[in-house]
XYZ file of C-alpha atoms in Angstrom:
153
model
C 29.836 32.871 -27.150
C 27.470 32.053 -24.273
C 24.006 31.215 -25.637
C 22.407 30.665 -22.249
C 18.624 31.103 -22.410
C 16.932 32.819 -19.467
C 13.185 33.326 -19.104
C 12.323 35.785 -16.358
C 9.765 38.312 -15.162
C 10.354 41.788 -16.561
C 10.215 44.622 -14.047
C 11.839 47.605 -15.769
C 13.319 50.355 -13.613
C 11.871 52.858 -16.076
C 8.400 52.120 -17.437
C 9.117 54.301 -20.476
C 12.332 52.413 -21.350
C 10.600 49.112 -20.617
C 7.702 49.975 -22.917
C 10.134 51.058 -25.637
C 11.929 47.696 -25.379
C 8.678 45.717 -25.593
C 7.529 47.768 -28.600
C 10.897 47.214 -30.340
C 10.715 43.466 -29.670
C 7.162 43.443 -31.039
C 8.267 45.303 -34.182
C 10.960 42.655 -34.741
C 8.668 39.725 -33.895
C 5.388 40.362 -35.702
C 5.115 40.475 -39.511
C 2.721 43.448 -39.291
C 4.713 45.251 -36.583
C 4.143 45.715 -32.872
C 0.521 45.073 -31.897
C 0.590 47.854 -29.280
C 2.249 51.274 -29.221
C 4.769 52.349 -26.586
C 2.264 54.579 -24.684
C -0.283 51.728 -24.530
C 2.400 49.280 -23.343
C 3.641 51.736 -20.709
C 0.123 52.232 -19.363
C -0.494 48.480 -19.390
C 2.763 47.755 -17.535
C 1.548 49.897 -14.643
C -1.702 47.960 -14.177
C -1.563 45.740 -11.070
C -2.950 42.775 -13.026
C -0.344 42.938 -15.837
C 2.609 40.598 -16.109
C 5.546 40.862 -18.510
C 8.305 38.334 -19.090
C 11.409 38.360 -21.273
C 13.446 35.612 -22.845
C 17.119 36.470 -23.139
C 19.819 34.700 -25.119
C 23.373 35.496 -24.075
C 21.957 38.347 -21.990
C 20.127 40.000 -24.902
C 16.316 40.192 -24.924
C 14.973 38.331 -27.972
C 11.327 37.893 -27.000
C 8.594 38.693 -24.546
C 5.188 37.751 -23.349
C 2.535 39.805 -21.665
C -0.554 38.780 -19.837
C -3.040 39.626 -17.153
C -3.827 37.742 -13.958
C -7.076 38.194 -12.061
C -7.709 35.698 -9.234
C -7.578 32.281 -10.982
C -7.854 33.603 -14.547
C -4.857 34.279 -16.778
C -4.918 35.806 -20.230
C -1.937 35.673 -22.548
C -2.125 38.967 -24.431
C 1.113 38.821 -26.453
C 3.907 36.380 -27.187
C 6.606 37.498 -29.589
C 10.062 36.246 -30.504
C 12.381 38.339 -32.694
C 12.298 36.974 -36.246
C 15.898 35.768 -36.331
C 15.251 33.673 -33.198
C 11.924 32.191 -34.256
C 11.905 28.434 -34.773
C 14.372 27.734 -31.952
C 11.792 26.776 -29.313
C 12.165 30.016 -27.357
C 8.443 30.837 -27.443
C 7.614 27.420 -26.027
C 10.312 27.716 -23.376
C 9.125 31.188 -22.344
C 5.441 30.238 -22.231
C 6.115 26.963 -20.386
C 8.285 28.719 -17.789
C 5.611 31.386 -17.289
C 2.773 28.876 -16.918
C 4.709 26.873 -14.307
C 4.460 29.872 -11.984
C 0.713 29.453 -11.552
C -1.323 27.028 -9.477
C -3.173 23.991 -10.784
C -6.714 24.936 -11.718
C -5.761 28.334 -13.154
C -7.579 28.896 -16.452
C -5.499 30.450 -19.257
C -7.100 32.076 -22.305
C -5.577 33.584 -25.450
C -6.463 34.768 -28.939
C -4.472 33.775 -32.011
C -4.822 34.567 -35.702
C -6.575 31.681 -37.470
C -3.808 31.510 -40.098
C -0.880 31.617 -37.641
C 0.014 27.934 -37.987
C 3.248 28.215 -35.974
C 1.477 29.765 -32.981
C -1.452 27.349 -33.227
C 1.007 24.446 -33.218
C 2.769 25.861 -30.167
C -0.449 26.377 -28.206
C -1.869 22.989 -29.153
C 1.415 21.320 -28.111
C 0.868 22.849 -24.660
C -2.716 21.495 -24.485
C -4.617 24.659 -25.327
C -7.878 23.878 -27.124
C -10.014 26.005 -29.425
C -13.171 27.388 -27.812
C -14.566 29.536 -30.600
C -13.713 31.613 -33.633
C -14.001 35.396 -33.212
C -14.670 37.142 -36.563
C -12.553 40.133 -37.629
C -10.741 40.292 -34.288
C -7.420 41.470 -35.739
C -6.493 44.313 -38.026
C -3.351 44.872 -40.138
C -4.679 42.689 -41.869
C -8.245 41.998 -40.762
C -8.442 38.373 -39.695
C -10.448 36.099 -37.433
C -9.048 34.828 -34.150
C -9.270 31.498 -32.428
C -10.053 31.844 -28.749
C -8.044 29.116 -27.012
C -7.964 27.967 -23.421
C -6.403 25.482 -21.058
C -6.538 24.706 -17.369
C -3.164 24.358 -15.670
C -2.817 20.868 -14.211
């Protein structure tokens, strides 16, 4: 079997089918289920500042990231890898590939659950640093977030 990994921008032909795929990947990636619903994802995909990427293994989508880009500011809004593929470095590969697309000096910000040790380790390995703790940022369950940032070199 071909296990070639491809990280690429996601431009679905149908926004509705694209949103359904992202929601399904989120359901399979996050312990508390997809962070956004299909209608919210579909609306977000149509915003001119939104970016979506997929990671595929052997042609099958197994993860995604979403973000926004405004001038020289990037925000990573979601990064999810299907549970059975977590721990294989796909999140790091996807995020690294995405970040390489942007110019030096671009500032990247994200929020992450304070108890998500795997994600914190990933972001810190890519030189993100903690700016501040945001109380009760998440629900399902309620939890604080670390606001993290880096400047692309």
